[in-house]
XYZ file of C-alpha atoms in Angstrom:
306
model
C 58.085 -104.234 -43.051
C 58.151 -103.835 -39.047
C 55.883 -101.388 -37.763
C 55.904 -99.713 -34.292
C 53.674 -98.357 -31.977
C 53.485 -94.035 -32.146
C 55.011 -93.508 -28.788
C 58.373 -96.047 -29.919
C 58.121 -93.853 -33.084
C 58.454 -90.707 -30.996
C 61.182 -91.363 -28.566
C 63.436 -92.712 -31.652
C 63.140 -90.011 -32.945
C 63.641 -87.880 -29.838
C 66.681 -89.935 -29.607
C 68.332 -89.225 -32.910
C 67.670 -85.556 -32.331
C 69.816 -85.753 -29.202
C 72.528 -87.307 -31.151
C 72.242 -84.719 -33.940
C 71.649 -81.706 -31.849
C 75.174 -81.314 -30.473
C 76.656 -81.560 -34.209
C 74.248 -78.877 -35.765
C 75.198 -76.762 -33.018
C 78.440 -76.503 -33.640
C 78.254 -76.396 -37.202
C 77.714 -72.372 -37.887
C 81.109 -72.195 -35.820
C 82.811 -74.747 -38.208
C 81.818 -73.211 -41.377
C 82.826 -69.616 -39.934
C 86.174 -71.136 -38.985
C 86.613 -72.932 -42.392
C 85.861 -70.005 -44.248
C 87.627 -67.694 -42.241
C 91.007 -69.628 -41.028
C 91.366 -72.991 -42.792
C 90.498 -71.809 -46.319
C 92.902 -68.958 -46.063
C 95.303 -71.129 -44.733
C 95.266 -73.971 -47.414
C 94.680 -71.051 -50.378
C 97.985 -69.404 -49.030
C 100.122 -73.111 -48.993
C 98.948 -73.747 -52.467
C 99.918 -70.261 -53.833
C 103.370 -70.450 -51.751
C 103.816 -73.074 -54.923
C 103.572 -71.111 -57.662
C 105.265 -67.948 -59.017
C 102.852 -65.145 -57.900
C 104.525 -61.647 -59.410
C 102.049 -58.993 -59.401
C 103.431 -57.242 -62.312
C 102.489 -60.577 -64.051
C 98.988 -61.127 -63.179
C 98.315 -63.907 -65.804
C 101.303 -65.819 -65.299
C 101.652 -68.318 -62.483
C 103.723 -70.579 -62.923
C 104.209 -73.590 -60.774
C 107.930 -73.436 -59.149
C 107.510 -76.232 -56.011
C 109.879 -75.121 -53.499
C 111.248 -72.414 -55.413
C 109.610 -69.833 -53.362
C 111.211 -70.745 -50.162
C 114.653 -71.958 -51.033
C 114.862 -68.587 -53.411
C 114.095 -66.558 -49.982
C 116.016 -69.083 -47.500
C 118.815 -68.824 -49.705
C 118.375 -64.533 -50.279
C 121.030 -62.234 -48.926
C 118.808 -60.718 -46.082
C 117.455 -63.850 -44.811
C 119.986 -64.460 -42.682
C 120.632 -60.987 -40.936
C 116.885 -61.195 -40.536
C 117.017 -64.173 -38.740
C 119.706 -62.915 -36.344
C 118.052 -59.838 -35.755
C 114.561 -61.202 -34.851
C 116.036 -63.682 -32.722
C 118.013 -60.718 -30.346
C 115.289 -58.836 -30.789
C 112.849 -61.400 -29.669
C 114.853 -62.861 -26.378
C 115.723 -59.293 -25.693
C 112.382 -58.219 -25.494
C 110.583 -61.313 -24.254
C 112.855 -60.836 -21.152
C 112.920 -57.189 -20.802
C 108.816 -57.732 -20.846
C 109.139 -60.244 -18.254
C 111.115 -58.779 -15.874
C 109.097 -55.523 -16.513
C 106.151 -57.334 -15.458
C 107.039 -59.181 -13.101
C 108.281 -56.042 -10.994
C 105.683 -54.490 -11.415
C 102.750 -57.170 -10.572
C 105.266 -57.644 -7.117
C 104.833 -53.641 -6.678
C 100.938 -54.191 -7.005
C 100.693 -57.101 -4.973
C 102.348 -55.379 -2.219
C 99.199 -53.241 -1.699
C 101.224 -49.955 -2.183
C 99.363 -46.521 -1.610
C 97.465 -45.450 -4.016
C 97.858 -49.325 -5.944
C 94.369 -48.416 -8.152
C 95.767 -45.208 -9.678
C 99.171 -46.694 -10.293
C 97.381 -49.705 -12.049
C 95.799 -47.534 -14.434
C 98.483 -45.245 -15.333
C 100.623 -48.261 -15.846
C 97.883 -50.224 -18.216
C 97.586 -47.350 -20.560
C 100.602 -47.974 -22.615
C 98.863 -51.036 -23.478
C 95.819 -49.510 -24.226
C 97.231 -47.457 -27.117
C 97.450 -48.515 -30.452
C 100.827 -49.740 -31.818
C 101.259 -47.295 -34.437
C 100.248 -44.546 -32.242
C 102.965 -46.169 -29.509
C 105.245 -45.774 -32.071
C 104.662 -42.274 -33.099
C 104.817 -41.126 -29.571
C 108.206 -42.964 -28.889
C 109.391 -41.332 -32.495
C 108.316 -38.461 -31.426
C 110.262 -38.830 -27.834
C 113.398 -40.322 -29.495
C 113.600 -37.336 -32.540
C 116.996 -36.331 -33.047
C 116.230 -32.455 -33.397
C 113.396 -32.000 -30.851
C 112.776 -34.939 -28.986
C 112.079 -34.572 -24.919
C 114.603 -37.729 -24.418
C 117.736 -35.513 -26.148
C 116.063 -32.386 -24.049
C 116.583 -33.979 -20.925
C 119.809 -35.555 -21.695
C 120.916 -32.311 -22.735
C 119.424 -30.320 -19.718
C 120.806 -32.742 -17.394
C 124.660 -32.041 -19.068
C 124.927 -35.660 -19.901
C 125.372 -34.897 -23.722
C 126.949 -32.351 -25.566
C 124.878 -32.472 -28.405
C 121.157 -34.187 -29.737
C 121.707 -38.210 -30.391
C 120.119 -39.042 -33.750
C 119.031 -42.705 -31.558
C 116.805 -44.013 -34.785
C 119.701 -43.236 -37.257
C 122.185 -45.328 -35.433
C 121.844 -49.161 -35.897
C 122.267 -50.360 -32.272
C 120.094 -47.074 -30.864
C 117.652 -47.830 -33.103
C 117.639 -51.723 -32.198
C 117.511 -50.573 -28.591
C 114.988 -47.770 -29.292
C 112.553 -50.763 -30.494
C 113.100 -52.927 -27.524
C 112.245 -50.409 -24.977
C 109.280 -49.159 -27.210
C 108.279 -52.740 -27.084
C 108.659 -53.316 -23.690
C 106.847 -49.943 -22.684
C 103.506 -51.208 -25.267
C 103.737 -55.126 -23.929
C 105.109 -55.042 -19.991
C 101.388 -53.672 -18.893
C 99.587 -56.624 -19.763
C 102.264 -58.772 -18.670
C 102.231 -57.355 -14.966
C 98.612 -57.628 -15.145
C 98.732 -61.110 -16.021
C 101.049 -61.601 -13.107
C 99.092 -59.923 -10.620
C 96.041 -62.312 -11.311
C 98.421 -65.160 -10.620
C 99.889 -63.724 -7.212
C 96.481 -62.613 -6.021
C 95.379 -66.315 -6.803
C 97.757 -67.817 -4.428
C 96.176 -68.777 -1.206
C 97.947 -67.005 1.636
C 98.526 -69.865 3.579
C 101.410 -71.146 1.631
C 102.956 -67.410 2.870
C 102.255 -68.263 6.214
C 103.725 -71.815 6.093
C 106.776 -70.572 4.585
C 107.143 -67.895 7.431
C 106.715 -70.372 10.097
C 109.517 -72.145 8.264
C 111.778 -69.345 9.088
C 111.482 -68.380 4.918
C 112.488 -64.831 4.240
C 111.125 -62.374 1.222
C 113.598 -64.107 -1.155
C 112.542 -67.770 -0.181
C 108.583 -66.337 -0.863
C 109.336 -65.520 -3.977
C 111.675 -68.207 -5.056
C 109.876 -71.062 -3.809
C 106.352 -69.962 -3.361
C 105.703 -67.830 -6.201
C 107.923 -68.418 -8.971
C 106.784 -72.208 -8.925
C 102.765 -71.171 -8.709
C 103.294 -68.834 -11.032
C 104.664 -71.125 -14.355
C 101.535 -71.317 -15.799
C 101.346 -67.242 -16.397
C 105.234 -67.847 -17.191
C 103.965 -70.176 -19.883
C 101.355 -68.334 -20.930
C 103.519 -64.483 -21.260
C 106.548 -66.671 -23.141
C 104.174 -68.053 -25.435
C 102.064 -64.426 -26.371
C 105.198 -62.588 -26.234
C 107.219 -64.612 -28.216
C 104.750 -64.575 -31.018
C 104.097 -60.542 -30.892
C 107.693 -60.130 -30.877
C 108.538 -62.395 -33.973
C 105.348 -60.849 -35.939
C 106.299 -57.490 -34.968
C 105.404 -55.006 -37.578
C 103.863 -51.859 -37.298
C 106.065 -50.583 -34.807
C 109.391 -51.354 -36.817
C 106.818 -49.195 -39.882
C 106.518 -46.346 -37.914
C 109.825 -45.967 -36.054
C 112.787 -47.322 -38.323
C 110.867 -48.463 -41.574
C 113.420 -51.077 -41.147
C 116.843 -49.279 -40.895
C 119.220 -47.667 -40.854
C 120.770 -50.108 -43.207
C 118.210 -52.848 -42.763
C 119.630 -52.914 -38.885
C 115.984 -53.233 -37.276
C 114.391 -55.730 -40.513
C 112.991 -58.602 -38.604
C 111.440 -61.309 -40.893
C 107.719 -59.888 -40.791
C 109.169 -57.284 -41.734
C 111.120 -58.515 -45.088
C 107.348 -60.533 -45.677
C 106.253 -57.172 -46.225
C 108.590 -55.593 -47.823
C 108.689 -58.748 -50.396
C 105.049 -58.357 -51.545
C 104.320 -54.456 -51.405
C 108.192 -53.557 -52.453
C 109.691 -56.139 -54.127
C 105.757 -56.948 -55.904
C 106.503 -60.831 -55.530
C 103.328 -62.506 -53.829
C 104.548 -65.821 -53.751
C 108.311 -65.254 -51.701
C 105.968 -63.161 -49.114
C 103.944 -65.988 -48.721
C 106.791 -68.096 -48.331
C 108.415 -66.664 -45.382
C 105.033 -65.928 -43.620
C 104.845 -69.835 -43.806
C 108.317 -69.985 -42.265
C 107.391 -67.650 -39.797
C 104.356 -69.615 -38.638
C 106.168 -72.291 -38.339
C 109.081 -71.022 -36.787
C 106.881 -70.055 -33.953
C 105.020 -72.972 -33.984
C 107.998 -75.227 -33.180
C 108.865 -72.535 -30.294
C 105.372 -72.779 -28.989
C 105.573 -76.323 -28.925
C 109.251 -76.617 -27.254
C 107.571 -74.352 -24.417
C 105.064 -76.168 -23.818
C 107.529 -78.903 -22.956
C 110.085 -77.113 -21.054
C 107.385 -75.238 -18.878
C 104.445 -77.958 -18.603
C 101.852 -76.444 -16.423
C 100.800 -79.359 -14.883
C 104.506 -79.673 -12.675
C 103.701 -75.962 -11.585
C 101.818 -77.106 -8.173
C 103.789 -80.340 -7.583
């Protein structure tokens, strides 16, 4: 058996601590993410598989794809569909153009820019449900300050019931949306227009460019990674939008604002069937996913500067 002298001893082993070290260190953070997200994950797939009714708590019977083509195939997963896509491109662009004004409003270095920036970040600093209890509250059809105005102002004979009407209500939700979301999304714009250098403002001037050529081909291209970024977060609060739609509509009139988180819901805590919930939340998720990933193609951050 070889032997070696204490100091080789030492610095092998000094050496396999350096290999190990970087390992251990991240293994609290694996566990706490397997617990937490990957179990969950894998627990919910498996159960997706079986019939999980919670008036039946002893009886789970494995059904395959049952779940999903039972819900694909239900008479409200289509209309949910359509109305969570409108919904979602309504609002994703109503958001961006929101923000986008506004972050070109800040940038501008308008009087009194630092009070205006906080006044226009507290929508987002309120909680959803109480957004959506204010904007109830504003839209209410027998003493709401919206129908006050309106009916101050002589542009309505009578109070508009705007939640009780499909298309109000649809558009009710959008602007709430936009209201709660556009804050952050001007912020996020800001940061990107305060990051470009303002020598490609000068070059542009000295090329004769006017406000219009700034913006179109100085700041829209250096700004695609914050495109990116408020497409991608938007798109995914939109489609998983819940506890306004709870507050505001609880879904109607006549199912007219039911977007597909909202049906996951309504599945397990109404309709008691664990196992079709499940199923669409897995649809959902990857639903998004596959929009994540498409863009993340058509937007690649990398072509912003080139």
């Amino acid at each position: 058996m070889a032997s070696y002298p204490a100091p080789a001893k030492k610095r092998r082993g000094m050496q396999l601590g350096q290999q190990v070290y970087p390992y251990l260190s991240i293994l609290p953070v694996l566990l706490v993410i397997a617990l937490f997200a990957i179990y969950p994950i894998i627990h919910a797939v498996r159960m997706s598989f079986f019939q999980y009714l919670l008036t039946r708590p002893n009886d789970h019977a494995f059904v395959g794809l049952g779940n999903f083509v039972e819900v694909v195939t239900s008479s409200y997963f289509k209309n949910s569909v359509q109305i969570t896509a409108i919904y979602a491109l309504a609002v994703v662009t109503g958001v961006l153009l929101y923000g986008l004004g506004i972050a070109l409003l800040l940038n501008s270095r308008v009087r009194l820019a630092g009070a205006l920036t906080i006044v226009i970040l507290l929508p987002w600093a309120l909680p959803a449900v109480v957004s959506g209890l204010l904007w109830k509250w504003i839209l209410n059809a027998d003493f709401g300050i919206l129908n006050g105005i309106l009916y101050a102002l002589g542009l309505i004979d009578s109070y508009i019931p705007f939640l009780a009407d499909p298309t109000l209500a649809k558009l009710s939700l959008i602007m709430a949306f936009i209201w709660k979301e556009g804050p952050l999304v001007a912020i996020f714009f800001l940061a990107g227009l305060q990051l470009i250098p303002n020598e490609y403002y000068e070059a542009a001037k000295i090329d004769g460019g006017g406000a219009w050529s700034i913006f179109r081909y100085v700041k829209v291209p250096l700004l695609r990674p914050v495109f990116l970024i408020v497409i991608v977060y938007e798109t995914m609060t939109a489609i998983l939008t819940f506890d306004t739609i709870y507050v505001m509509t609880g879904g109607g009139p006549a199912n007219a604002t039911a977007l597909i988180s909202w049906f996951a819901y309504a599945e397990i805590f109404k309709g008691l069937n664990l196992g079709h919930g499940i199923a669409l939340a897995i649809l959902i998720a990857a639903v998004t996913l596959v929009l994540i990933m498409f863009y993340l193609r058509a937007l690649k951050p990398e072509d912003a500067t080139s």
